[in-house]
mmCIF file of C-alpha atoms in Angstrom:
data_model
loop_
_atom_site.group_PDB
_atom_site.id
_atom_site.type_symbol
_atom_site.label_atom_id
_atom_site.label_comp_id
_atom_site.label_asym_id
_atom_site.label_seq_id
_atom_site.Cartn_x
_atom_site.Cartn_y
_atom_site.Cartn_z
ATOM 1 C CA MET A 2 7.288 18.679 26.886
ATOM 2 C CA GLN A 3 10.793 18.687 27.837
ATOM 3 C CA GLU A 4 13.237 18.386 25.165
ATOM 4 C CA VAL A 5 15.269 15.330 24.911
ATOM 5 C CA PHE A 6 19.227 15.159 23.890
ATOM 6 C CA ILE A 7 21.330 12.263 23.316
ATOM 7 C CA VAL A 8 24.913 13.404 25.208
ATOM 8 C CA SER A 9 26.537 10.245 24.178
ATOM 9 C CA ALA A 10 25.794 7.029 21.957
ATOM 10 C CA VAL A 11 28.472 4.107 22.254
ATOM 11 C CA ARG A 12 28.713 0.396 21.324
ATOM 12 C CA THR A 13 31.291 -2.403 21.818
ATOM 13 C CA PRO A 14 32.785 -4.161 18.596
ATOM 14 C CA ILE A 15 30.569 -6.173 16.865
ATOM 15 C CA GLY A 16 31.713 -9.891 17.188
ATOM 16 C CA SER A 17 31.481 -12.546 15.004
ATOM 17 C CA PHE A 18 29.140 -15.732 15.763
ATOM 18 C CA GLY A 19 31.325 -17.976 17.870
ATOM 19 C CA GLY A 20 33.912 -15.057 17.616
ATOM 20 C CA SER A 21 35.902 -12.744 19.708
ATOM 21 C CA LEU A 22 33.197 -11.758 21.968
ATOM 22 C CA SER A 23 31.546 -15.262 22.171
ATOM 23 C CA THR A 24 32.785 -15.703 25.506
ATOM 24 C CA LEU A 25 31.232 -12.915 27.003
ATOM 25 C CA SER A 26 27.411 -12.943 27.840
ATOM 26 C CA ALA A 27 24.903 -10.265 26.526
ATOM 27 C CA THR A 28 24.768 -8.857 30.412
ATOM 28 C CA ASP A 29 28.597 -8.786 30.033
ATOM 29 C CA LEU A 30 28.269 -6.724 26.742
ATOM 30 C CA GLY A 31 25.852 -4.309 28.037
ATOM 31 C CA ALA A 32 27.615 -3.411 31.184
ATOM 32 C CA ALA A 33 30.666 -2.579 28.827
ATOM 33 C CA ALA A 34 28.490 -0.523 26.937
ATOM 34 C CA ILE A 35 26.637 1.156 29.757
ATOM 35 C CA LYS A 36 30.314 1.995 31.511
ATOM 36 C CA GLY A 37 31.189 3.773 27.919
ATOM 37 C CA ALA A 38 28.309 5.848 27.962
ATOM 38 C CA MET A 39 28.406 7.214 31.222
ATOM 39 C CA ALA A 40 32.011 7.835 30.859
ATOM 40 C CA ARG A 41 31.574 9.685 27.443
ATOM 41 C CA ALA A 42 28.885 11.547 28.879
ATOM 42 C CA GLY A 43 30.536 12.788 31.720
ATOM 43 C CA VAL A 44 27.875 11.533 34.206
ATOM 44 C CA SER A 45 28.249 9.432 37.414
ATOM 45 C CA PRO A 46 25.926 5.914 37.702
ATOM 46 C CA GLU A 47 24.548 7.934 41.088
ATOM 47 C CA GLN A 48 23.260 10.673 38.619
ATOM 48 C CA ILE A 49 21.257 7.571 36.200
ATOM 49 C CA GLU A 50 17.408 7.854 36.917
ATOM 50 C CA GLU A 51 16.701 4.809 34.848
ATOM 51 C CA VAL A 52 18.062 1.932 32.663
ATOM 52 C CA LEU A 53 16.226 0.402 29.608
ATOM 53 C CA MET A 54 17.749 -2.030 27.513
ATOM 54 C CA GLY A 55 16.885 -4.161 24.324
ATOM 55 C CA ASN A 56 17.544 -7.869 24.752
ATOM 56 C CA VAL A 57 15.634 -10.564 22.141
ATOM 57 C CA VAL A 58 16.812 -14.089 23.484
ATOM 58 C CA SER A 59 17.337 -13.996 27.418
ATOM 59 C CA ALA A 60 16.863 -17.767 27.566
ATOM 60 C CA ASN A 61 19.947 -18.659 30.147
ATOM 61 C CA LEU A 62 20.697 -15.381 31.157
ATOM 62 C CA GLY A 63 19.411 -15.171 34.234
ATOM 63 C CA GLN A 64 16.618 -12.980 35.792
ATOM 64 C CA ALA A 65 16.374 -9.296 34.727
ATOM 65 C CA PRO A 66 18.968 -8.774 32.724
ATOM 66 C CA ALA A 67 18.794 -4.830 32.044
ATOM 67 C CA ARG A 68 19.619 -4.869 36.047
ATOM 68 C CA GLN A 69 22.298 -7.361 35.690
ATOM 69 C CA ALA A 70 24.302 -5.205 33.024
ATOM 70 C CA ALA A 71 23.566 -1.999 35.233
ATOM 71 C CA ARG A 72 24.734 -3.341 38.497
ATOM 72 C CA ALA A 73 27.867 -4.426 36.552
ATOM 73 C CA ALA A 74 28.682 -1.011 35.327
ATOM 74 C CA GLY A 75 27.832 0.156 38.908
ATOM 75 C CA ILE A 76 24.886 1.705 38.621
ATOM 76 C CA PRO A 77 22.874 1.754 42.199
ATOM 77 C CA ASP A 78 20.420 -0.780 43.074
ATOM 78 C CA THR A 79 18.199 1.813 43.730
ATOM 79 C CA VAL A 80 17.752 2.632 40.010
ATOM 80 C CA PRO A 81 14.720 0.922 38.397
ATOM 81 C CA CYS A 82 15.508 -0.973 35.177
ATOM 82 C CA THR A 83 13.937 -2.814 32.720
ATOM 83 C CA THR A 84 14.477 -5.327 29.835
ATOM 84 C CA VAL A 85 12.615 -4.896 26.289
ATOM 85 C CA ASN A 86 11.970 -7.384 24.074
ATOM 86 C CA LYS A 87 10.729 -6.161 20.684
ATOM 87 C CA VAL A 88 13.137 -8.186 18.490
ATOM 88 C CA CYS A 89 14.947 -6.356 16.060
ATOM 89 C CA ALA A 90 13.906 -2.704 17.129
ATOM 90 C CA SER A 91 14.072 -3.705 20.903
ATOM 91 C CA GLY A 92 17.127 -1.426 21.605
ATOM 92 C CA MET A 93 15.802 1.326 19.462
ATOM 93 C CA LYS A 94 12.309 0.815 21.461
ATOM 94 C CA SER A 95 14.098 1.175 24.931
ATOM 95 C CA ILE A 96 15.687 4.810 23.513
ATOM 96 C CA MET A 97 11.626 5.861 22.528
ATOM 97 C CA PHE A 98 10.517 4.477 26.202
ATOM 98 C CA GLY A 99 13.588 6.659 27.599
ATOM 99 C CA ALA A 100 12.525 9.532 25.716
ATOM 100 C CA GLN A 101 8.998 9.337 26.428
ATOM 101 C CA SER A 102 9.923 9.741 30.052
ATOM 102 C CA ILE A 103 11.965 12.622 29.907
ATOM 103 C CA MET A 104 9.356 14.231 27.586
ATOM 104 C CA LEU A 105 6.659 13.767 30.409
ATOM 105 C CA GLY A 106 8.833 14.770 32.870
ATOM 106 C CA HIS A 107 9.437 11.440 34.772
ATOM 107 C CA ASN A 108 12.806 11.451 34.197
ATOM 108 C CA ASP A 109 15.806 13.919 33.097
ATOM 109 C CA LEU A 110 18.678 11.199 32.753
ATOM 110 C CA VAL A 111 18.175 7.772 31.183
ATOM 111 C CA LEU A 112 20.217 5.203 29.829
ATOM 112 C CA ALA A 113 19.049 3.396 26.993
ATOM 113 C CA GLY A 114 20.365 0.719 24.483
ATOM 114 C CA GLY A 115 20.851 -2.827 23.808
ATOM 115 C CA MET A 116 22.813 -6.093 23.950
ATOM 116 C CA GLU A 117 22.740 -9.627 22.427
ATOM 117 C CA SER A 118 25.079 -12.552 22.397
ATOM 118 C CA MET A 119 23.851 -14.432 19.709
ATOM 119 C CA SER A 120 26.914 -16.851 20.187
ATOM 120 C CA GLN A 121 25.889 -17.782 23.485
ATOM 121 C CA ILE A 122 21.860 -18.398 22.688
ATOM 122 C CA PRO A 123 21.638 -21.864 24.377
ATOM 123 C CA TYR A 124 19.697 -25.002 23.165
ATOM 124 C CA TYR A 125 16.613 -26.227 24.760
ATOM 125 C CA VAL A 126 15.152 -29.812 25.512
ATOM 126 C CA PRO A 127 11.903 -28.911 25.537
ATOM 127 C CA ASN A 128 10.009 -32.483 26.990
ATOM 128 C CA ALA A 129 13.178 -32.855 29.674
ATOM 129 C CA ARG A 130 11.278 -31.856 32.575
ATOM 130 C CA TRP A 131 8.113 -33.786 32.518
ATOM 131 C CA GLY A 132 8.512 -36.248 29.292
ATOM 132 C CA TYR A 133 11.620 -38.245 28.789
ATOM 133 C CA LYS A 134 11.364 -41.795 30.660
ATOM 134 C CA TYR A 135 14.111 -43.269 28.264
ATOM 135 C CA GLY A 136 15.493 -42.979 24.912
ATOM 136 C CA ASP A 137 17.020 -39.963 22.866
ATOM 137 C CA ALA A 138 15.967 -36.545 23.481
ATOM 138 C CA THR A 139 15.347 -33.702 20.517
ATOM 139 C CA LEU A 140 17.235 -30.149 21.151
ATOM 140 C CA VAL A 141 16.019 -27.343 19.638
ATOM 141 C CA ASP A 142 17.924 -24.341 18.702
ATOM 142 C CA GLY A 143 17.163 -21.431 20.797
ATOM 143 C CA LEU A 144 18.664 -18.933 18.092
ATOM 144 C CA ALA A 145 16.755 -20.293 15.403
ATOM 145 C CA LYS A 146 13.082 -20.710 17.543
ATOM 146 C CA ASP A 147 13.157 -17.736 19.327
ATOM 147 C CA GLY A 148 15.463 -15.622 17.033
ATOM 148 C CA LEU A 149 15.343 -16.055 13.496
ATOM 149 C CA THR A 150 12.201 -18.085 12.672
ATOM 150 C CA ASP A 151 8.896 -16.318 12.190
ATOM 151 C CA VAL A 152 6.175 -18.101 14.977
ATOM 152 C CA TYR A 153 3.235 -18.048 12.456
ATOM 153 C CA ASP A 154 4.699 -19.607 9.324
ATOM 154 C CA GLN A 155 7.505 -21.438 11.035
ATOM 155 C CA CYS A 156 10.105 -20.504 8.275
ATOM 156 C CA ALA A 157 13.259 -18.456 8.415
ATOM 157 C CA MET A 158 12.615 -14.664 8.525
ATOM 158 C CA GLY A 159 14.928 -14.613 4.971
ATOM 159 C CA VAL A 160 12.254 -16.408 3.380
ATOM 160 C CA PHE A 161 10.555 -13.211 3.543
ATOM 161 C CA ALA A 162 13.007 -11.063 2.509
ATOM 162 C CA ASP A 163 12.977 -13.479 -0.978
ATOM 163 C CA ARG A 164 9.572 -12.607 -1.209
ATOM 164 C CA THR A 165 10.111 -8.868 -0.992
ATOM 165 C CA GLY A 166 12.752 -8.831 -3.422
ATOM 166 C CA ALA A 167 10.270 -10.692 -5.781
ATOM 167 C CA LYS A 168 7.640 -8.548 -5.219
ATOM 168 C CA TYR A 169 9.484 -5.156 -5.800
ATOM 169 C CA GLY A 170 11.907 -6.362 -8.425
ATOM 170 C CA ILE A 171 14.742 -5.976 -6.552
ATOM 171 C CA SER A 172 17.538 -8.406 -8.267
ATOM 172 C CA ARG A 173 20.170 -10.459 -6.906
ATOM 173 C CA GLU A 174 22.835 -8.468 -8.317
ATOM 174 C CA GLU A 175 21.349 -5.076 -6.541
ATOM 175 C CA GLN A 176 21.390 -6.889 -3.342
ATOM 176 C CA ASP A 177 25.342 -8.040 -3.481
ATOM 177 C CA ALA A 178 26.126 -4.628 -4.987
ATOM 178 C CA PHE A 179 24.595 -3.028 -1.832
ATOM 179 C CA ALA A 180 26.074 -5.442 0.618
ATOM 180 C CA ILE A 181 29.738 -5.339 -1.174
ATOM 181 C CA ASP A 182 29.318 -1.555 -0.535
ATOM 182 C CA SER A 183 28.307 -1.682 3.099
ATOM 183 C CA TYR A 184 31.149 -4.016 3.693
ATOM 184 C CA LYS A 185 33.707 -1.658 2.065
ATOM 185 C CA ARG A 186 32.355 1.356 3.593
ATOM 186 C CA SER A 187 32.662 -0.408 7.303
ATOM 187 C CA ALA A 188 36.353 -1.052 6.349
ATOM 188 C CA ALA A 189 36.903 2.466 5.182
ATOM 189 C CA SER A 190 35.056 3.962 8.320
ATOM 190 C CA THR A 191 37.570 1.642 10.633
ATOM 191 C CA GLU A 192 40.651 2.514 8.552
ATOM 192 C CA SER A 193 39.961 6.087 8.885
ATOM 193 C CA GLY A 194 38.977 5.896 12.172
ATOM 194 C CA TRP A 195 35.789 7.267 11.919
ATOM 195 C CA PHE A 196 34.389 4.460 14.290
ATOM 196 C CA LYS A 197 36.820 5.154 17.236
ATOM 197 C CA PRO A 198 34.659 7.853 18.814
ATOM 198 C CA GLU A 199 31.407 5.313 19.227
ATOM 199 C CA ILE A 200 33.147 1.996 19.908
ATOM 200 C CA VAL A 201 33.985 1.206 23.588
ATOM 201 C CA GLY A 202 36.997 -1.620 23.999
ATOM 202 C CA VAL A 203 36.160 -4.846 25.425
ATOM 203 C CA ASP A 204 38.272 -6.973 27.672
ATOM 204 C CA ILE A 205 38.343 -10.439 27.205
ATOM 205 C CA PRO A 206 39.640 -12.396 30.135
ATOM 206 C CA GLN A 207 42.289 -15.159 29.242
ATOM 207 C CA ARG A 208 43.238 -18.457 30.789
ATOM 208 C CA LYS A 209 46.580 -17.276 31.398
ATOM 209 C CA GLY A 210 47.962 -13.686 31.463
ATOM 210 C CA ASP A 211 46.064 -10.244 31.036
ATOM 211 C CA PRO A 212 42.761 -9.893 29.476
ATOM 212 C CA VAL A 213 42.882 -9.237 25.804
ATOM 213 C CA THR A 214 41.133 -6.155 24.495
ATOM 214 C CA VAL A 215 38.749 -5.957 21.304
ATOM 215 C CA HIS A 216 38.778 -2.449 19.481
ATOM 216 C CA GLU A 217 37.200 -3.409 16.177
ATOM 217 C CA ASP A 218 34.496 -4.881 14.467
ATOM 218 C CA GLU A 219 35.145 -8.744 13.400
ATOM 219 C CA GLU A 220 33.178 -9.553 10.977
ATOM 220 C CA TYR A 221 34.041 -7.131 7.601
ATOM 221 C CA LYS A 222 37.695 -8.537 7.919
ATOM 222 C CA LYS A 223 36.548 -11.922 6.514
ATOM 223 C CA VAL A 224 34.477 -11.105 3.699
ATOM 224 C CA MET A 225 35.978 -12.300 0.283
ATOM 225 C CA PHE A 226 34.190 -9.949 -2.418
ATOM 226 C CA ASP A 227 35.102 -12.344 -5.323
ATOM 227 C CA LYS A 228 33.265 -15.116 -3.822
ATOM 228 C CA ILE A 229 29.674 -13.217 -3.287
ATOM 229 C CA PRO A 230 28.327 -13.209 -6.763
ATOM 230 C CA GLY A 231 28.786 -17.120 -6.735
ATOM 231 C CA LEU A 232 26.860 -17.916 -3.203
ATOM 232 C CA ARG A 233 23.831 -20.227 -3.387
ATOM 233 C CA PRO A 234 20.482 -18.737 -2.121
ATOM 234 C CA ALA A 235 20.388 -19.069 1.558
ATOM 235 C CA PHE A 236 16.362 -19.815 1.859
ATOM 236 C CA THR A 237 14.697 -20.542 -1.126
ATOM 237 C CA LYS A 238 15.744 -22.504 -4.061
ATOM 238 C CA ASP A 239 15.409 -19.723 -6.782
ATOM 239 C CA GLY A 240 15.475 -16.582 -3.882
ATOM 240 C CA THR A 241 18.129 -13.882 -4.116
ATOM 241 C CA VAL A 242 18.928 -13.733 -0.507
ATOM 242 C CA THR A 243 22.403 -15.100 0.522
ATOM 243 C CA ALA A 244 24.729 -15.297 3.193
ATOM 244 C CA ALA A 245 26.736 -12.323 1.942
ATOM 245 C CA ASN A 246 23.716 -9.951 1.433
ATOM 246 C CA ALA A 247 21.883 -10.933 4.649
ATOM 247 C CA SER A 248 23.273 -9.854 7.761
ATOM 248 C CA THR A 249 25.680 -11.975 9.715
ATOM 249 C CA ILE A 250 25.088 -13.575 12.995
ATOM 250 C CA ASN A 251 26.662 -11.357 15.695
ATOM 251 C CA ASP A 252 27.447 -10.337 19.073
ATOM 252 C CA GLY A 253 27.682 -6.753 20.863
ATOM 253 C CA ALA A 254 25.813 -3.863 22.471
ATOM 254 C CA SER A 255 25.147 -0.415 22.506
ATOM 255 C CA ALA A 256 24.103 2.341 24.820
ATOM 256 C CA LEU A 257 23.136 6.062 24.949
ATOM 257 C CA VAL A 258 22.533 8.567 27.491
ATOM 258 C CA LEU A 259 19.607 10.873 27.245
ATOM 259 C CA VAL A 260 19.257 13.894 29.068
ATOM 260 C CA SER A 261 16.407 16.536 29.474
ATOM 261 C CA GLY A 262 17.039 19.863 27.960
ATOM 262 C CA LYS A 263 16.898 21.292 31.782
ATOM 263 C CA MET A 264 19.733 19.053 33.039
ATOM 264 C CA VAL A 265 21.873 19.658 29.826
ATOM 265 C CA LYS A 266 22.170 23.178 31.251
ATOM 266 C CA GLU A 267 22.505 22.508 34.691
ATOM 267 C CA LEU A 268 25.339 20.186 34.470
ATOM 268 C CA GLY A 269 26.985 21.594 31.534
ATOM 269 C CA LEU A 270 26.678 18.506 29.200
ATOM 270 C CA LYS A 271 27.446 18.604 25.574
ATOM 271 C CA PRO A 272 24.708 17.186 23.769
ATOM 272 C CA LEU A 273 25.488 14.991 20.370
ATOM 273 C CA ALA A 274 21.691 15.443 19.160
ATOM 274 C CA ARG A 275 18.239 16.449 19.818
ATOM 275 C CA ILE A 276 15.528 13.824 19.419
ATOM 276 C CA VAL A 277 12.928 15.537 17.333
ATOM 277 C CA SER A 278 10.332 12.658 16.911
ATOM 278 C CA PHE A 279 10.167 8.735 16.644
ATOM 279 C CA ALA A 280 7.284 6.513 15.397
ATOM 280 C CA ASP A 281 6.123 2.648 15.551
ATOM 281 C CA ALA A 282 4.651 0.799 12.899
ATOM 282 C CA GLU A 283 3.022 -2.771 12.256
ATOM 283 C CA GLN A 284 1.501 -4.708 9.673
ATOM 284 C CA GLU A 285 1.501 -8.308 8.826
ATOM 285 C CA PRO A 286 4.579 -10.212 10.372
ATOM 286 C CA ALA A 287 5.716 -11.666 7.325
ATOM 287 C CA TRP A 288 5.872 -7.802 5.540
ATOM 288 C CA PHE A 289 7.989 -6.697 8.474
ATOM 289 C CA THR A 290 10.441 -5.932 5.672
ATOM 290 C CA THR A 291 8.464 -2.993 4.281
ATOM 291 C CA THR A 292 7.137 -1.668 7.796
ATOM 292 C CA PRO A 293 9.895 1.065 7.853
ATOM 293 C CA THR A 294 8.157 2.784 5.281
ATOM 294 C CA ILE A 295 5.170 2.941 6.889
ATOM 295 C CA ALA A 296 7.134 4.030 10.266
ATOM 296 C CA ALA A 297 9.356 6.830 8.366
ATOM 297 C CA PRO A 298 6.402 8.646 6.910
ATOM 298 C CA LYS A 299 4.781 8.955 10.463
ATOM 299 C CA ALA A 300 7.979 10.094 12.403
ATOM 300 C CA LEU A 301 8.533 12.729 9.409
ATOM 301 C CA LYS A 302 4.801 13.608 10.018
ATOM 302 C CA ARG A 303 5.138 14.043 13.944
ATOM 303 C CA ALA A 304 8.140 16.271 13.302
ATOM 304 C CA GLY A 305 6.722 18.676 10.697
ATOM 305 C CA LEU A 306 9.042 17.600 8.299
ATOM 306 C CA LYS A 307 8.704 16.214 4.817
ATOM 307 C CA LYS A 308 10.984 13.483 3.118
ATOM 308 C CA GLU A 309 12.362 16.361 0.696
ATOM 309 C CA ASP A 310 13.608 17.763 3.919
ATOM 310 C CA ILE A 311 16.078 14.903 4.845
ATOM 311 C CA ASP A 312 19.585 14.757 3.567
ATOM 312 C CA PHE A 313 20.076 10.908 4.686
ATOM 313 C CA PHE A 314 18.203 7.819 5.382
ATOM 314 C CA GLU A 315 19.818 5.261 7.500
ATOM 315 C CA VAL A 316 17.818 2.072 7.348
ATOM 316 C CA ASN A 317 18.781 -0.621 9.825
ATOM 317 C CA GLU A 318 17.545 -4.140 8.706
ATOM 318 C CA ALA A 319 18.945 -7.601 8.369
ATOM 319 C CA PHE A 320 18.724 -7.603 4.883
ATOM 320 C CA SER A 321 20.115 -5.955 1.428
ATOM 321 C CA VAL A 322 16.676 -6.212 0.380
ATOM 322 C CA VAL A 323 14.914 -4.221 2.969
ATOM 323 C CA ALA A 324 16.743 -0.906 2.166
ATOM 324 C CA LEU A 325 16.525 -1.201 -1.472
ATOM 325 C CA ALA A 326 12.526 -1.754 -1.174
ATOM 326 C CA PHE A 327 12.560 1.461 1.478
ATOM 327 C CA GLU A 328 14.342 3.084 -1.255
ATOM 328 C CA LYS A 329 11.957 2.342 -3.989
ATOM 329 C CA ILE A 330 8.736 2.304 -2.130
ATOM 330 C CA MET A 331 9.816 5.663 -0.627
ATOM 331 C CA ASP A 332 11.012 7.115 -3.864
ATOM 332 C CA ILE A 333 14.497 8.082 -2.393
ATOM 333 C CA ASP A 334 17.854 8.361 -3.810
#
């Protein structure tokens, strides 16, 4: 199998719900990330062989969101484009698909990533086409229905986060401390310029005058640390998950350029990293919170590594309790 290298990895700033990026669609944000990834990698749109972009709620975006983003970024119409929907893991799964295509020798240069505008997810009127003859109609929030609500138990995903905290004895104080530390690290990274190499500015058209370019993440600036301990539980009466130790609702996009080892040498590209292994895992949907503890050992095994070989684990999920549960179950520090 061919080796797979990451030669660029960029993202837009992360915009707050209804904030600085809210006037742009997911495909607009995706296009900005794709352009930035190609520029940082030093490859042209014509060299891209396939585009894979994750997107969870595609309602009202129009057909084929991945192709829209690719075309807006200047990628030719002859390049296959696919949109991947795997809820939280959509962008990561796109990268996995891209890596697999290179490993198998189907491609040498793939662009993969993800894009979402939670601010622009619409409300639905389910019975409007055939059902309403007279009277009021009911609106359904597409963000809640297709993004943040478990389809089987019909409850917010945060309810399962509360159950995780209770099962593994993870306190409200631990979750708050993790969230506060995360926000402070984000602020420090921004102020130190550590995020600059990965962020591409996004131009926001104005009614009058020149566009305004957004360069920095938005949400961390709004946090009031003294208010966090006093927040009420967000999902269940006696729960431990709050608006502060759960993730915010955001807009943004990211993109990576994946290249085969052969093409890295041929084009003289400078890799950032080599993809060694990856893994999927599933269990009962209500316990998505602990599924990373199944996926991580699988990925380690495929790489021929043990957890003791790893210096740093990064766990991306919507709640502090997920990372804390991962640490506890995996017995890592």
